[in-house]
Coordinates of C-alpha atoms in Angstrom, one line a residue:
M1181 CA 126.3 70.2 81.2
P1182 CA 124.2 72.9 83.0
T1183 CA 121.3 72.0 85.1
A1184 CA 118.0 73.8 85.2
A1185 CA 119.1 75.5 88.4
D1186 CA 122.4 76.6 86.7
I1187 CA 120.4 78.1 83.8
L1188 CA 118.1 79.9 86.2
I1189 CA 121.0 81.6 88.2
E1190 CA 123.0 82.4 85.1
T1191 CA 119.9 84.0 83.6
L1192 CA 119.4 86.1 86.7
I1193 CA 123.0 87.2 86.6
D1194 CA 122.6 88.2 82.9
W1195 CA 119.5 90.2 84.0
N1196 CA 121.7 92.2 86.4
V1197 CA 120.3 90.5 89.5
D1198 CA 123.0 90.8 92.2
I1199 CA 121.2 89.7 95.3
I1200 CA 118.6 87.1 96.3
F1201 CA 116.7 87.0 99.6
G1202 CA 115.6 83.7 101.0
L1203 CA 115.8 80.7 103.3
P1204 CA 117.3 77.3 102.3
G1205 CA 115.1 74.1 102.2
D1206 CA 115.2 70.7 100.7
G1207 CA 112.8 71.8 98.0
I1208 CA 115.4 74.2 96.6
N1209 CA 118.6 72.2 97.2
G1210 CA 119.5 72.3 93.5
I1211 CA 119.1 76.1 93.3
M1212 CA 121.1 76.6 96.5
E1213 CA 124.0 74.6 95.0
A1214 CA 123.9 76.7 91.8
L1215 CA 124.1 79.8 94.0
R1216 CA 126.9 78.3 96.1
R1217 CA 129.0 77.9 93.0
R1218 CA 128.5 81.5 91.9
Q1219 CA 129.0 83.4 95.2
D1220 CA 131.5 85.7 93.5
R1221 CA 128.8 87.0 91.1
I1222 CA 125.5 86.9 93.0
R1223 CA 124.8 87.2 96.7
F1224 CA 122.4 85.1 98.8
I1225 CA 121.0 86.8 101.9
Q1226 CA 119.7 84.3 104.4
V1227 CA 116.6 85.6 106.3
R1228 CA 114.9 84.3 109.4
H1229 CA 111.4 84.1 107.8
E1230 CA 110.4 83.9 104.1
E1231 CA 107.9 86.8 104.6
S1232 CA 110.9 89.0 105.2
A1233 CA 112.6 87.7 102.1
A1234 CA 109.6 88.9 100.0
F1235 CA 109.5 92.2 101.9
M1236 CA 113.2 92.7 101.2
A1237 CA 112.8 91.8 97.5
C1238 CA 110.0 94.3 97.2
A1239 CA 111.9 97.0 99.1
Y1240 CA 115.1 96.4 97.1
S1241 CA 113.1 96.9 93.9
K1242 CA 111.6 100.1 95.2
W1243 CA 115.0 101.4 96.4
T1244 CA 116.9 100.6 93.2
G1245 CA 114.4 100.2 90.4
K1246 CA 115.9 96.8 89.7
L1247 CA 114.3 93.4 89.8
G1248 CA 113.9 92.1 93.4
V1249 CA 114.3 88.4 93.8
C1250 CA 113.2 86.1 96.7
L1251 CA 113.6 82.3 97.0
A1252 CA 111.7 79.8 99.2
T1253 CA 111.3 76.1 99.5
S1254 CA 108.2 74.0 98.8
G1255 CA 105.0 74.2 100.7
P1256 CA 105.1 76.5 103.7
G1257 CA 108.2 78.2 102.4
G1258 CA 106.3 79.4 99.4
T1259 CA 103.1 80.4 101.3
H1260 CA 105.2 82.4 103.7
L1261 CA 106.2 84.7 100.8
L1262 CA 102.7 85.9 100.1
T1263 CA 102.4 89.0 102.3
G1264 CA 105.5 90.5 101.0
L1265 CA 104.6 89.6 97.4
Y1266 CA 101.2 91.3 97.8
D1267 CA 103.1 94.4 99.0
A1268 CA 105.0 94.3 95.7
K1269 CA 101.8 93.7 93.7
L1270 CA 99.9 96.6 95.3
D1271 CA 102.8 99.0 95.1
Q1272 CA 103.8 97.9 91.6
A1273 CA 107.3 96.7 92.5
P1274 CA 109.0 94.2 90.0
V1275 CA 109.7 91.1 92.0
L1276 CA 110.6 87.5 90.9
A1277 CA 109.6 84.8 93.4
I1278 CA 111.2 81.4 93.0
T1279 CA 109.8 78.4 94.8
G1280 CA 110.6 74.8 95.1
M1281 CA 108.3 71.8 94.8
Q1282 CA 108.3 68.1 95.7
F1283 CA 109.7 65.6 93.2
H1284 CA 107.8 65.9 89.9
D1285 CA 106.3 62.4 90.1
L1286 CA 104.9 63.0 93.6
I1287 CA 103.0 66.2 92.9
E1288 CA 99.3 65.9 93.7
T1289 CA 99.8 62.7 95.7
F1290 CA 99.3 64.2 99.2
T1291 CA 103.0 63.9 99.9
Q1292 CA 104.8 66.1 102.3
Q1293 CA 104.6 69.8 101.5
D1294 CA 102.6 69.0 98.4
V1295 CA 101.2 72.5 97.8
D1296 CA 100.3 73.7 94.3
L1297 CA 102.1 77.0 94.6
T1298 CA 101.2 78.1 91.0
R1299 CA 97.6 78.0 92.0
V1300 CA 98.3 79.7 95.3
F1301 CA 100.2 82.5 93.5
S1302 CA 97.6 82.9 90.7
D1303 CA 96.2 86.2 92.1
V1304 CA 99.4 87.8 93.2
A1305 CA 101.5 87.2 90.1
V1306 CA 101.4 88.8 86.6
F1307 CA 103.5 85.8 85.4
N1308 CA 103.1 82.4 87.0
A1309 CA 104.6 79.1 85.7
Q1310 CA 105.8 75.7 86.6
V1311 CA 109.1 74.6 85.0
S1312 CA 109.1 71.2 83.5
D1313 CA 112.8 70.7 82.6
A1314 CA 116.1 72.4 81.8
A1315 CA 115.0 73.4 78.2
H1316 CA 111.8 74.8 79.6
M1317 CA 113.9 76.8 82.1
E1318 CA 115.8 78.4 79.2
S1319 CA 112.5 79.6 77.8
L1320 CA 110.9 80.7 81.0
A1321 CA 113.6 82.3 83.2
G1322 CA 114.2 85.4 81.1
L1323 CA 110.5 85.7 80.3
A1324 CA 109.7 85.8 84.1
C1325 CA 112.2 88.6 84.6
R1326 CA 110.9 90.5 81.6
S1327 CA 107.3 90.2 82.7
A1328 CA 108.0 91.4 86.3
L1329 CA 109.9 94.5 85.0
A1330 CA 107.6 95.3 82.1
R1331 CA 104.4 94.8 84.0
R1332 CA 105.7 96.2 87.3
G1333 CA 104.5 93.2 89.3
V1334 CA 105.3 89.8 90.7
A1335 CA 106.5 86.9 88.5
H1336 CA 106.6 83.4 89.9
L1337 CA 108.6 80.3 88.9
S1338 CA 107.9 77.0 90.6
I1339 CA 110.4 74.2 90.1
A1340 CA 110.3 70.6 91.4
S1341 CA 113.3 69.6 93.4
D1342 CA 114.5 66.9 91.0
V1343 CA 113.9 69.1 87.9
Q1344 CA 116.3 71.6 89.3
E1345 CA 119.1 69.1 88.8
H1346 CA 118.0 68.0 85.4
T1347 CA 120.6 68.8 82.7
L1348 CA 120.1 70.1 79.3
D1349 CA 121.1 66.8 77.7
Q1350 CA 118.3 65.1 79.6
A1351 CA 115.7 67.6 78.4
K1352 CA 113.5 66.8 75.4
R1353 CA 113.6 70.0 73.4
S1354 CA 110.9 70.4 70.8
K1355 CA 111.8 71.1 67.2
R1356 CA 110.4 74.6 67.5
N1357 CA 112.4 75.6 70.5
K1358 CA 115.8 76.9 69.8
P1359 CA 118.3 77.8 72.5
S1360 CA 119.2 81.5 73.0
H1361 CA 116.2 82.7 71.0
T1362 CA 115.4 85.5 73.5
P1363 CA 117.7 88.3 74.8
D1364 CA 118.6 88.6 78.5
R1365 CA 117.3 92.2 78.7
W1366 CA 114.1 94.1 78.4
F1367 CA 113.3 97.2 76.4
E1368 CA 111.4 100.2 77.7
G1369 CA 110.8 103.5 76.0
S1370 CA 109.3 106.7 77.5
R1371 CA 105.5 106.6 77.1
L1372 CA 104.4 109.9 75.7
P1373 CA 100.9 111.3 76.5
D1374 CA 98.4 111.9 73.8
E1375 CA 98.7 115.4 72.3
E1376 CA 95.0 116.1 72.5
Q1377 CA 94.9 115.1 76.2
L1378 CA 97.9 117.2 76.8
A1379 CA 96.2 120.2 75.3
K1380 CA 93.1 119.6 77.4
A1381 CA 95.1 119.3 80.5
A1382 CA 96.8 122.6 79.9
E1383 CA 93.5 124.3 79.1
F1384 CA 91.9 123.0 82.3
L1385 CA 94.9 124.0 84.5
N1386 CA 95.4 127.4 82.9
G1387 CA 91.7 128.2 83.3
A1388 CA 91.5 127.2 87.0
T1389 CA 92.0 129.7 89.8
K1390 CA 92.7 127.2 92.6
V1391 CA 94.9 124.3 91.4
A1392 CA 95.9 121.6 93.9
I1393 CA 98.5 118.9 93.1
L1394 CA 98.6 115.4 94.6
A1395 CA 102.0 113.7 94.2
G1396 CA 102.7 110.1 94.8
R1397 CA 105.5 107.6 94.3
G1398 CA 105.4 108.1 90.6
A1399 CA 106.6 111.7 91.1
L1400 CA 109.8 110.7 93.0
G1401 CA 111.9 110.9 89.9
A1402 CA 110.4 114.2 88.8
R1403 CA 111.4 116.6 91.6
H1404 CA 112.4 119.5 89.4
E1405 CA 109.6 119.1 86.9
L1406 CA 107.0 119.0 89.7
E1407 CA 108.5 122.0 91.4
E1408 CA 108.2 124.0 88.1
T1409 CA 104.6 122.9 87.6
A1410 CA 103.6 123.9 91.1
E1411 CA 105.4 127.3 90.7
L1412 CA 103.8 128.0 87.4
L1413 CA 100.3 127.2 88.7
G1414 CA 100.7 128.6 92.2
A1415 CA 99.6 125.2 93.2
P1416 CA 100.2 123.7 96.7
V1417 CA 101.4 120.1 96.5
A1418 CA 99.9 117.5 98.9
K1419 CA 101.9 114.2 99.1
A1420 CA 100.7 110.7 99.4
L1421 CA 102.8 108.7 101.9
L1422 CA 104.7 106.9 99.2
G1423 CA 105.5 110.3 97.7
K1424 CA 106.8 111.8 100.9
A1425 CA 110.2 112.4 99.3
A1426 CA 108.8 113.9 96.1
L1427 CA 109.5 117.4 97.5
P1428 CA 111.3 118.1 100.8
D1429 CA 108.9 118.5 103.7
D1430 CA 110.1 122.1 104.3
H1431 CA 109.6 123.1 100.7
P1432 CA 107.3 126.2 100.5
L1433 CA 105.2 124.6 97.7
T1434 CA 104.1 121.5 99.7
T1435 CA 101.4 121.1 102.3
G1436 CA 102.9 117.8 103.4
G1437 CA 101.0 114.5 103.7
I1438 CA 97.4 113.8 102.9
G1439 CA 94.8 111.5 104.6
I1440 CA 94.3 110.4 108.2
L1441 CA 98.1 110.7 108.7
G1442 CA 98.4 113.9 106.8
T1443 CA 98.0 117.6 107.4
L1444 CA 95.1 119.9 107.7
P1445 CA 96.3 122.2 104.9
S1446 CA 96.4 119.2 102.5
Q1447 CA 92.8 118.4 103.4
E1448 CA 91.8 122.0 102.9
I1449 CA 93.3 122.4 99.5
M1450 CA 91.4 119.4 98.3
E1451 CA 88.2 120.8 99.8
E1452 CA 88.7 124.2 98.1
C1453 CA 90.4 123.5 94.7
D1454 CA 88.7 123.9 91.3
A1455 CA 91.3 121.8 89.5
L1456 CA 93.3 118.8 90.7
L1457 CA 96.5 117.5 89.1
V1458 CA 97.4 114.0 90.2
V1459 CA 101.0 113.0 89.5
G1460 CA 101.9 109.3 89.9
S1461 CA 99.5 108.4 92.7
T1462 CA 96.5 106.2 93.2
F1463 CA 96.2 107.3 96.9
P1464 CA 93.3 105.0 98.0
Y1465 CA 91.3 107.1 100.4
I1466 CA 88.7 108.6 98.2
E1467 CA 87.2 110.7 101.0
Y1468 CA 90.2 112.9 101.0
Y1469 CA 89.8 113.9 97.3
P1470 CA 87.7 116.8 96.1
K1471 CA 84.0 115.9 95.7
P1472 CA 83.2 114.6 92.3
G1473 CA 82.3 117.5 90.0
Q1474 CA 84.0 120.1 92.3
A1475 CA 87.3 120.2 90.4
R1476 CA 88.4 119.5 86.9
G1477 CA 90.7 116.5 87.1
V1478 CA 94.0 115.8 85.3
Q1479 CA 96.1 112.7 86.0
I1480 CA 99.6 111.7 85.0
E1481 CA 100.2 107.9 85.4
R1482 CA 102.4 105.4 83.7
D1483 CA 99.7 102.7 83.9
P1484 CA 96.6 103.8 81.8
Q1485 CA 94.4 101.4 83.8
R1486 CA 94.9 103.5 86.9
I1487 CA 93.9 106.8 85.3
G1488 CA 90.6 107.9 86.8
L1489 CA 90.7 105.2 89.5
R1490 CA 90.1 107.6 92.4
Y1491 CA 88.7 110.8 90.8
P1492 CA 86.7 111.4 87.6
V1493 CA 89.5 113.0 85.6
E1494 CA 88.8 114.8 82.3
A1495 CA 92.3 114.7 80.9
G1496 CA 94.4 111.5 81.3
L1497 CA 98.1 111.7 80.5
A1498 CA 99.6 108.2 80.2
G1499 CA 103.3 108.5 80.6
D1500 CA 106.4 108.9 82.8
A1501 CA 105.9 111.7 85.3
A1502 CA 109.1 113.6 84.5
V1503 CA 108.7 113.5 80.7
T1504 CA 105.0 114.3 80.9
L1505 CA 105.5 117.2 83.2
R1506 CA 108.1 118.7 81.0
L1507 CA 105.7 118.6 78.1
L1508 CA 102.9 120.0 80.1
N1509 CA 105.0 122.8 81.6
K1510 CA 105.7 124.2 78.1
R1511 CA 101.9 124.8 77.8
L1512 CA 101.3 126.2 81.2
K1513 CA 101.0 130.0 81.9
R1514 CA 102.3 131.4 85.1
K1515 CA 99.5 132.5 87.4
D1516 CA 99.8 136.0 88.8
D1517 CA 97.2 135.3 91.5
R1518 CA 99.0 133.4 94.3
S1519 CA 96.3 133.7 96.9
F1520 CA 95.4 130.0 97.0
L1521 CA 99.0 129.0 97.5
E1522 CA 99.6 131.7 100.1
K1523 CA 96.6 130.6 102.1
A1524 CA 98.0 127.0 102.1
Q1525 CA 101.4 128.3 103.2
A1526 CA 99.7 130.2 106.0
G1527 CA 98.0 127.0 107.0
M1528 CA 101.3 125.2 107.0
R1529 CA 102.7 127.7 109.4
R1530 CA 99.8 127.2 111.8
W1531 CA 100.2 123.4 111.3
R1532 CA 103.8 123.4 112.2
E1533 CA 103.0 125.5 115.3
M1534 CA 100.5 122.8 116.4
M1535 CA 103.0 120.1 115.8
A1536 CA 105.5 121.9 117.9
Q1537 CA 102.9 122.3 120.6
S1538 CA 102.1 118.6 120.6
E1539 CA 105.8 117.9 120.9
Q1540 CA 106.0 120.0 124.0
K1541 CA 103.0 118.9 126.0
A1542 CA 103.6 118.6 129.7
A1543 CA 103.5 115.0 130.6
T1544 CA 104.8 112.5 133.1
S1545 CA 105.4 109.9 130.4
L1546 CA 107.5 110.2 127.2
K1547 CA 105.5 111.3 124.2
P1548 CA 106.1 109.4 120.9
Q1549 CA 106.2 112.6 118.9
V1550 CA 109.0 114.0 121.2
V1551 CA 111.4 111.2 120.6
T1552 CA 110.4 110.8 116.9
R1553 CA 111.1 114.5 116.2
A1554 CA 114.4 114.3 118.0
F1555 CA 115.3 111.2 116.0
G1556 CA 114.3 112.9 112.7
K1557 CA 116.4 116.0 113.4
R1558 CA 119.5 113.8 113.6
L1559 CA 119.1 112.1 110.2
P1560 CA 122.0 112.9 107.9
D1561 CA 121.3 114.6 104.6
D1562 CA 121.7 111.3 102.6
A1563 CA 119.6 109.2 105.1
I1564 CA 117.1 106.6 104.1
L1565 CA 114.1 106.5 106.4
V1566 CA 111.7 103.6 106.8
A1567 CA 108.4 103.4 108.7
D1568 CA 106.4 100.4 109.6
S1569 CA 102.6 100.4 109.7
G1570 CA 100.7 101.8 112.7
Q1571 CA 100.9 104.8 114.9
N1572 CA 104.6 104.9 114.2
T1573 CA 103.7 105.7 110.6
E1574 CA 101.8 108.8 111.8
M1575 CA 104.8 109.8 113.9
A1576 CA 107.2 109.5 110.9
A1577 CA 104.8 111.1 108.5
R1578 CA 104.0 114.2 110.7
H1579 CA 107.0 114.6 113.0
I1580 CA 110.0 113.9 110.7
E1581 CA 110.5 116.5 108.0
L1582 CA 112.4 114.9 105.1
R1583 CA 115.1 117.1 103.6
D1584 CA 116.4 117.3 100.1
G1585 CA 118.4 114.1 99.3
Q1586 CA 116.7 111.9 101.8
A1587 CA 114.6 108.9 100.9
F1588 CA 111.6 107.3 102.5
G1589 CA 110.0 103.9 102.2
V1590 CA 106.9 102.2 103.5
S1591 CA 104.4 99.5 102.7
G1592 CA 101.9 101.7 100.8
A1593 CA 98.7 100.2 99.6
L1594 CA 99.0 97.0 101.6
A1595 CA 100.1 98.9 104.7
S1596 CA 101.4 95.7 106.3
M1597 CA 102.8 95.6 109.8
A1598 CA 106.3 94.0 110.1
C1599 CA 107.6 95.6 106.9
G1600 CA 109.9 98.1 108.7
L1601 CA 112.9 96.0 109.6
P1602 CA 113.0 94.1 106.3
Y1603 CA 112.7 97.4 104.3
A1604 CA 115.5 98.9 106.3
I1605 CA 117.8 95.9 105.8
A1606 CA 117.1 95.9 102.1
A1607 CA 118.0 99.6 102.0
G1608 CA 121.3 99.0 103.7
L1609 CA 122.2 96.2 101.3
A1610 CA 121.2 98.3 98.3
F1611 CA 123.2 101.3 99.4
P1612 CA 126.0 100.3 101.7
G1613 CA 127.3 103.8 101.9
R1614 CA 124.1 105.4 103.0
P1615 CA 122.8 105.6 106.6
V1616 CA 119.5 103.8 107.2
F1617 CA 117.0 104.6 109.9
A1618 CA 113.6 103.0 110.8
V1619 CA 110.7 104.1 113.0
V1620 CA 108.7 101.1 114.0
G1621 CA 106.1 100.1 116.6
D1622 CA 106.4 97.3 119.2
G1623 CA 103.6 95.4 117.5
G1624 CA 105.2 95.3 114.1
L1625 CA 108.7 94.8 115.3
A1626 CA 107.7 91.8 117.4
M1627 CA 106.4 90.1 114.2
Q1628 CA 109.8 90.0 112.5
L1629 CA 112.1 90.7 115.4
G1630 CA 114.4 87.8 114.4
E1631 CA 115.5 89.8 111.3
F1632 CA 117.5 92.1 113.5
S1633 CA 120.0 89.2 113.6
T1634 CA 120.0 89.3 109.8
A1635 CA 121.2 92.9 110.1
V1636 CA 123.9 91.9 112.5
R1637 CA 125.0 89.0 110.4
Y1638 CA 125.4 91.1 107.2
R1639 CA 126.7 94.1 109.1
V1640 CA 123.9 96.5 108.1
P1641 CA 124.4 99.5 110.4
L1642 CA 120.8 100.5 110.7
K1643 CA 119.3 102.4 113.6
V1644 CA 115.9 101.3 114.6
L1645 CA 113.7 103.5 116.8
V1646 CA 110.9 101.3 118.3
L1647 CA 108.0 103.2 119.9
K1648 CA 107.1 100.9 122.7
N1649 CA 103.6 101.8 124.0
G1650 CA 102.5 98.3 124.8
M1651 CA 99.5 98.8 122.4
L1652 CA 98.3 98.2 118.9
N1653 CA 97.5 101.9 119.2
Q1654 CA 96.2 102.7 115.7
I1655 CA 93.9 99.7 115.9
A1656 CA 92.6 100.8 119.3
W1657 CA 91.8 104.3 118.0
E1658 CA 90.1 102.8 114.9
Q1659 CA 87.9 100.7 117.1
M1660 CA 86.9 103.8 119.0
M1661 CA 86.6 106.4 116.3
F1662 CA 85.4 104.4 113.3
L1663 CA 82.8 102.2 115.1
G1664 CA 82.3 103.7 118.5
N1665 CA 83.5 100.5 120.2
P1666 CA 85.6 100.4 123.3
Q1667 CA 89.2 99.3 122.7
F1668 CA 89.6 95.6 122.9
A1669 CA 92.5 93.1 122.7
C1670 CA 95.0 95.7 121.7
E1671 CA 97.3 95.5 124.7
L1672 CA 100.6 93.8 124.1
Q1673 CA 102.8 91.7 126.4
P1674 CA 106.0 93.8 126.8
I1675 CA 109.3 92.8 125.2
D1676 CA 112.6 94.2 126.2
F1677 CA 113.7 95.2 122.7
A1678 CA 117.1 96.6 123.9
M1679 CA 118.0 93.4 125.6
A1680 CA 116.8 91.4 122.6
A1681 CA 119.0 93.5 120.3
E1682 CA 122.0 92.7 122.6
A1683 CA 121.1 89.0 122.6
M1684 CA 121.3 89.0 118.8
G1685 CA 124.7 90.6 118.7
G1686 CA 123.6 94.2 118.2
I1687 CA 123.4 97.2 120.4
G1688 CA 120.4 98.2 122.5
Y1689 CA 119.4 101.4 124.2
S1690 CA 116.3 102.3 126.2
V1691 CA 114.8 105.6 127.0
S1692 CA 111.6 106.5 128.9
R1693 CA 112.1 110.1 130.1
S1694 CA 111.9 113.2 127.9
E1695 CA 115.1 114.7 129.5
E1696 CA 117.1 111.6 128.5
V1697 CA 116.1 111.5 124.9
E1698 CA 118.8 113.8 123.5
G1699 CA 121.6 112.0 125.2
V1700 CA 120.4 108.5 124.4
L1701 CA 119.9 109.3 120.7
D1702 CA 123.3 110.9 120.4
A1703 CA 124.9 107.8 121.9
A1704 CA 122.9 105.4 119.9
L1705 CA 123.4 107.1 116.5
A1706 CA 127.1 107.3 117.2
A1707 CA 127.4 103.6 117.8
E1708 CA 128.7 101.3 115.1
G1709 CA 126.6 98.5 113.8
P1710 CA 122.9 97.7 114.1
V1711 CA 121.2 99.5 117.0
V1712 CA 117.8 99.3 118.5
I1713 CA 116.5 102.3 120.5
E1714 CA 113.6 101.3 122.7
A1715 CA 111.5 104.4 123.5
V1716 CA 108.9 103.6 126.2
V1717 CA 106.2 106.0 125.3
D1718 CA 102.7 107.0 126.4
P1719 CA 100.2 104.2 125.5
Y1720 CA 97.3 106.6 125.6
E1721 CA 98.6 109.2 123.1
P1722 CA 95.7 109.9 120.7
M1723 CA 95.8 109.4 116.9
M1724 CA 94.0 112.4 115.6
P1725 CA 93.0 112.9 111.9
P1726 CA 93.8 116.3 110.4
K1727 CA 90.1 117.3 110.7
M1728 CA 87.8 115.4 113.0
P1729 CA 84.7 114.2 111.2
P1730 CA 81.5 114.6 113.3
D1731 CA 80.9 110.9 113.3
Y1732 CA 84.4 110.2 114.6
A1733 CA 83.9 112.6 117.5
K1734 CA 80.5 111.0 118.3
N1735 CA 81.9 107.5 118.1
F1736 CA 84.8 108.5 120.3
R1737 CA 82.5 109.8 123.0
K1738 CA 80.4 106.7 122.8
A1739 CA 83.4 104.3 123.2
L1740 CA 85.3 106.2 125.9
P1741 CA 83.4 105.2 129.0
D1742 CA 84.2 101.5 128.6
T1743 CA 87.7 101.9 127.2
P1744 CA 90.6 101.0 129.5
G1745 CA 92.7 104.0 130.4
R1746 CA 89.8 106.4 130.1
A1747 CA 91.1 109.0 132.5
E1748 CA 94.6 109.1 130.8
I1749 CA 93.0 109.3 127.3
E1750 CA 90.8 112.2 128.4
A1751 CA 93.8 114.0 129.9
N1752 CA 95.8 113.6 126.7
V1753 CA 93.0 114.7 124.4
A1754 CA 92.5 117.8 126.6
Q1755 CA 96.1 118.8 125.8
E1756 CA 96.0 117.8 122.1
P1757 CA 96.3 120.8 119.8
L1758 CA 94.7 118.9 117.0
R1759 CA 91.4 118.4 118.8
S1760 CA 90.5 122.0 117.8
M1761 CA 91.6 121.6 114.2
I1762 CA 88.0 121.4 113.0
T1763 CA 88.0 125.2 113.2
A1764 CA 91.7 125.9 112.9
G1765 CA 91.5 126.2 109.1
E1766 CA 89.0 129.2 109.5
K1767 CA 91.6 131.3 111.4
E1768 CA 94.0 133.6 109.5

């Protein structure tokens, strides 16, 4: 007779779940036994921290489009999942979190690990339930999977440890509950936009003279349709970070990234456009959008709730990006005037020249952009690239140009540190035949460094470039530029990451001189198995926005006198090509 745990795992298998990320514990012993008996049909990946399990489940869902699943024991096991689950919530990745509980008759008695995880998960989850017995599990397991997939969010099931081992014959099924009354699948049709809104969108875009496009993660499956739209409208395409792979970075129709990590041409097209088409993005930084009233707004978004979230759109197209763009393109007229696009393309040529300058600055210490650019140039055509959160994100966004066929992943709206290594491991497990690369900082990597041993254990041959500057550099620059405060408490105790990689059974390399970069990278990327490349880089390298707002410059000058490393920072800024970008856009 099947137990509640058996029913759960069989249901997951029926829902095409092939991998679960987690860490064993006595609160989930019944589920672990159900997994042990089905190792030929579903794989359990043991992590070193439950936060990583949630990050991996989120990333696995993003990479594959399938349901990501993570498993944790009662109490602290469940609470450890939260950061990775919020990553899934904010980036709309379908994830099922399964947590254990204490014995059902000891709940709310202040016993060990007595945490009401259904209450804890009430904000993060779109579906959240405590399972009472095996019959209840029959009703809930499939519904949890369906809810996560249909609502593109987190579903949570919490099961007391003894309930996991309850069998169906022990369950008291109600007369109204019949077994197998729901299918183990979900049904999704293509949402089509309203015809009236589609006509309005075409009217606005055809009538505009300077159309800008903002593409996000929702545009990733609409490469050819997006390309056709941009070509018809003569519209440059700025990309939110989650949409970095929507068009190749060297494509003539894109101005690259947008925002503080983005490019000057992307900011300029937003400042000058008279129509804005947003495709699959809710890029959160409102200050980088056109001013309200400046441009007529059109937005394509699967979730109607998110239409108009950042800009006052006049035509909202609720639907899949590829399907909607195909319908829209039939109504668009090709613009003969390409001057707006050509100006953006000229701006991108200047931008690339400035990036090249910044990668060639004379320096006694290794610049992070030098090693990042060299790393990026070596990525194979089918590479998967991951970035963590911090200055390393800026380096990956600006100095690695994705080519056609390459993929990119990052913690988007949550922008959590420590996501890089779990994301990379999930990519390697999702696509064993594809090479996986990560750019991380020493701050983020230190948070989940133990997961490198997970990559070793499961033979995920990822290559991790860690930019070791001994600083929480992005935070330091935010302290100075945002508030005018001297940098404080951002220095890090150094870790020998190459040695740590070796200690965990992997391979470690270290580089600290520009002339050594090429040789070290060639050796590291040729090595088999998981590799860490520790690049000891300049801790005083500035983080410059694409255009320096006057208050940022004022705050920076105010903070500098009392900031450690003032002389080195001043020397770096004096060489930084981006410091003059406030006027660069005016030059032809």
